Amino acid sequence: MNTSAAANIGVVGLAVMGSNLARNLASREGNTVAVYNRTHARTEELVNGHPEAGFVAAASVDEFVASLARPRTAIIMVQAGAGTDAVIDQLAERFEPGDIIVDGGNANFQDTIAREQRMAPTGIHFVGVGISGGEEGALNGPSIMPGGSEDSYRTLGPILASIAAVAEGEPCVTHVGTDGAGHFVKMIHNGIEYADMQLIGEAYDLLRTVGGLRPQAIADVFAAWNKGPLESYLIEITAEILRQVDAATGEPFVDVVLDQAGSKGTGVWTVQNALDLGIPVGGIAEAVFARAVSSKPAQRAAVRGLVTSRPEVQKAEPGFADDVAKALYASKVVAYAQGFDAIIAGAEKYGWNIHKDAIAKIWRGGCIIRAGFLNRIAEAYTENPDIATLLEAPYFAQAVTEGEAAWRRIVATAALSGVPVPGFSSALSYYDSLAAERLPAALIQGQRDFFGAHTYRRTDKEGTFHTLWSGDRTEIETEGSSH
Ligand code: NBP
């Protein structure tokens, strides 16, 4: 076993993600990679399977730590939660001030903030890094979202840049912000991914149910869309999935898959945190809920059993697929606008100096939501970092305005045809809410004042007011405000 302090970087946790990341690191010029896994068989499997990588294998934590050159830098790729804490403790016992512990797993950003605080008195840097792109990304180049201190990024940055995906000549990595910023932005990335997938699912459903197209034909539509403004990895793989034929039955693959979507939790975290931050992320929330609805077979069966007739499916007018594309694009702009709003609010709350354009750029490669579209977002935020919403950026404002009539037609057609489009319709309602001259929130304020004396403000003068609803219904000005 080679345990001389020869490795400039180490990986702990050699399941699929850790193994692939270690191989990616080892394939880059100048890196010597130490590897360790709790169950040694996994280490042996990796090292024996990839002699070309020149791994420095360790059979114990002590050996692993001894094999790292100073400042020691180790990336943890174990199951998020208790496993991560166990490994942090093992490394922290042996590391020295200036050494760097990186958590590359899918940690909750609040845990990352707490872990960095716990580590701070020791002088050991703790860095939470969001890594997106699944196993393939880990091996060939993921999108990387590091948090942590500026100081640790000086050492870590070049290593991460060497393994990141490259989009238009730029590595898909940027120092997102301090402590939990990287894991926060990774969480929002996943939330946006949920929304994007749901919207694509709705577009497929409309093309099939209203458009009357077979999966193969819909695959052609998606492949054509992938050559225009909707170009993205998710649109590309959707075409491939729709083309797939089940070998056992000869049916389209999509028809033999049980229609109950699973999830691992980052979408839920995004919505929970957005709720805490007071940021409307309806597009993401509807996507999370749509998966939950799909996975309620008893409720679905109960209502299906009650329904005696479904609405007549509307006739698809010429240009229907183009309308769906426009509705998809406009809804997607809304979902991304909402995601970026959550990032902006998180940055304000947790004190992160986040560059929105840089985040859009690092999502252009390596990750699941990679798309040319992100260039437009980067441009919008570079041009004016202070826009109130992405919908205000000239490019997106024009795209949404141009697609608006189609968007409305599609949501109306879906409603009349009984095709569920929670993503499309919630995005349109969000847009209409922002665009409305007056919202019924005024009436809600009246209700709140009526039953709870919550007070209200007026449109025509400053101050806070309450109507004496159970008295003579005159208005009084009140001290302070609880509106
Ligand atoms: P898993 O999440 O399946 O975790 C398995 C690894 O954790 C094994 O190496 C296992 O060691 C180790 N481990 C556990 Br479990 N408890 C441990 C403990 N108490 N002490 C030490 N090691 C422990 O691995 P994965 O699927 O490769 O994912 C790794 C991380 O990457 C996770 O945080 C995951 O959420 C994240 N991830 C990210 C993406 C993405 O696209 N970014 C995709 C998939 C996963 P053992 O071999 O001894 O059991």
XYZ file of C-alpha atoms in Angstrom, residues 123-323:
201
model
C -8.757 26.155 11.736
C -9.751 23.403 9.312
C -11.652 24.716 6.306
C -14.980 23.084 5.626
C -16.371 23.563 2.148
C -19.805 22.428 0.958
C -19.815 21.835 -2.780
C -22.903 21.183 -4.883
C -22.094 18.747 -7.669
C -24.614 18.221 -10.431
C -24.684 15.850 -13.356
C -25.165 12.436 -11.816
C -22.692 9.621 -12.346
C -21.882 10.571 -15.907
C -21.181 14.180 -14.900
C -18.984 13.071 -12.010
C -16.878 11.049 -14.436
C -16.709 13.364 -17.429
C -17.278 16.805 -16.001
C -20.023 18.000 -13.654
C -21.362 21.469 -12.967
C -19.781 22.433 -9.656
C -21.182 24.883 -7.086
C -18.666 25.439 -4.274
C -19.396 27.387 -1.103
C -16.887 27.940 1.705
C -14.279 30.614 2.324
C -12.354 32.623 -0.270
C -9.207 31.275 1.313
C -10.063 27.629 0.727
C -11.259 28.383 -2.796
C -7.756 29.517 -3.716
C -6.547 25.936 -3.210
C -9.707 24.176 -4.256
C -10.740 26.334 -7.216
C -8.082 25.138 -9.688
C -8.696 21.478 -8.749
C -12.448 21.833 -9.255
C -11.946 23.777 -12.488
C -9.813 20.918 -13.793
C -12.656 18.379 -13.443
C -15.678 20.545 -14.251
C -17.642 20.429 -17.465
C -16.609 23.031 -20.007
C -19.255 25.183 -21.689
C -18.230 27.553 -24.457
C -14.618 27.372 -23.292
C -15.376 28.143 -19.643
C -15.261 25.604 -16.785
C -18.646 25.146 -15.141
C -17.522 26.177 -11.672
C -17.630 29.427 -9.733
C -17.194 30.316 -6.085
C -20.901 30.726 -5.375
C -20.572 32.328 -1.929
C -19.506 31.458 1.603
C -20.545 28.501 3.808
C -23.780 26.865 2.544
C -24.131 28.942 -0.663
C -23.018 26.122 -2.954
C -25.425 23.566 -1.543
C -28.215 26.175 -1.533
C -27.727 26.929 -5.229
C -27.502 23.198 -6.008
C -30.838 22.744 -4.215
C -32.460 25.483 -6.321
C -30.917 23.932 -9.443
C -32.709 20.705 -8.591
C -35.963 22.570 -7.955
C -35.732 24.188 -11.387
C -34.980 20.753 -12.826
C -38.272 19.470 -11.355
C -40.168 22.356 -12.971
C -38.471 21.914 -16.348
C -39.257 18.175 -16.385
C -42.886 18.735 -15.406
C -43.377 21.338 -18.146
C -41.884 18.992 -20.716
C -44.205 16.252 -19.438
C -47.220 18.526 -19.885
C -46.116 19.455 -23.430
C -45.879 15.735 -24.263
C -49.312 15.045 -22.765
C -50.899 17.846 -24.822
C -49.229 16.730 -28.055
C -50.459 13.218 -27.418
C -53.944 13.803 -26.033
C -55.009 16.905 -27.946
C -52.525 16.729 -30.841
C -53.269 13.035 -31.356
C -49.623 12.226 -32.042
C -47.936 8.896 -31.294
C -44.761 8.897 -29.149
C -42.540 8.446 -32.210
C -44.056 11.525 -33.846
C -43.761 13.482 -30.607
C -40.092 12.460 -30.498
C -39.711 14.179 -33.886
C -41.367 17.318 -32.515
C -38.994 17.371 -29.537
C -35.978 16.729 -31.761
C -37.022 19.718 -33.899
C -37.516 21.873 -30.789
C -34.011 20.926 -29.735
C -32.676 22.882 -32.683
C -34.369 26.139 -31.565
C -34.680 28.273 -28.425
C -35.865 25.268 -26.371
C -32.574 23.446 -27.034
C -31.563 21.629 -23.852
C -30.353 18.313 -22.504
C -33.819 17.539 -21.100
C -35.542 18.150 -24.464
C -32.869 16.033 -26.167
C -33.305 13.044 -23.849
C -37.087 13.382 -24.006
C -36.936 12.774 -27.777
C -34.763 9.708 -27.173
C -37.048 8.327 -24.465
C -40.131 8.803 -26.668
C -38.412 6.950 -29.508
C -37.621 3.982 -27.302
C -39.652 0.829 -27.956
C -40.126 -1.782 -25.233
C -38.426 -4.992 -26.342
C -40.810 -7.249 -24.429
C -44.093 -5.859 -25.759
C -43.186 -3.846 -28.845
C -45.081 -0.921 -27.274
C -43.626 2.556 -26.839
C -41.415 2.512 -23.743
C -43.347 5.430 -22.264
C -46.543 3.335 -22.345
C -45.150 0.459 -20.309
C -43.711 2.600 -17.504
C -45.900 3.028 -14.420
C -47.019 6.678 -14.313
C -45.984 7.358 -10.698
C -42.990 9.704 -10.445
C -40.527 9.443 -7.590
C -38.317 12.044 -5.957
C -35.394 12.199 -3.597
C -36.162 15.390 -1.705
C -34.242 18.360 -3.096
C -37.402 19.625 -4.845
C -39.202 19.506 -1.520
C -36.306 21.375 0.161
C -36.472 24.065 -2.518
C -40.157 24.644 -1.906
C -39.803 24.511 1.891
C -37.037 27.099 1.809
C -38.855 29.291 -0.686
C -41.868 29.255 1.646
C -39.632 30.338 4.527
C -38.127 33.076 2.365
C -41.570 34.209 1.182
C -40.674 33.659 -2.469
C -43.376 32.364 -4.820
C -41.951 29.378 -6.667
C -45.270 28.036 -7.912
C -43.731 26.397 -10.978
C -41.378 24.347 -8.824
C -44.016 23.631 -6.175
C -46.520 22.421 -8.787
C -43.864 20.115 -10.207
C -43.187 18.629 -6.775
C -46.915 18.266 -6.110
C -47.542 16.767 -9.565
C -45.127 13.937 -8.721
C -46.913 13.512 -5.387
C -50.329 13.358 -7.107
C -49.028 10.813 -9.604
C -47.919 8.634 -6.700
C -51.347 8.490 -5.050
C -52.916 5.504 -6.844
C -55.768 5.114 -4.356
C -56.934 8.711 -4.736
C -56.531 8.577 -8.497
C -58.542 5.371 -8.710
C -61.245 6.730 -6.399
C -61.854 9.848 -8.493
C -61.458 8.021 -11.792
C -64.149 5.622 -10.606
C -66.575 8.445 -9.861
C -66.173 10.219 -13.152
C -68.760 9.059 -15.636
C -67.589 11.121 -18.580
C -64.457 13.046 -19.352
C -64.623 16.302 -21.279
C -64.434 16.051 -25.009
C -60.881 16.563 -26.136
C -60.614 19.776 -28.134
C -59.635 19.579 -31.774
C -56.037 20.578 -32.342
C -55.949 23.619 -34.605
C -53.193 23.949 -37.217
C -50.031 25.192 -35.506
C -50.929 23.409 -32.262
C -47.391 22.083 -31.721
C -45.992 25.594 -32.203
C -48.439 26.882 -29.614
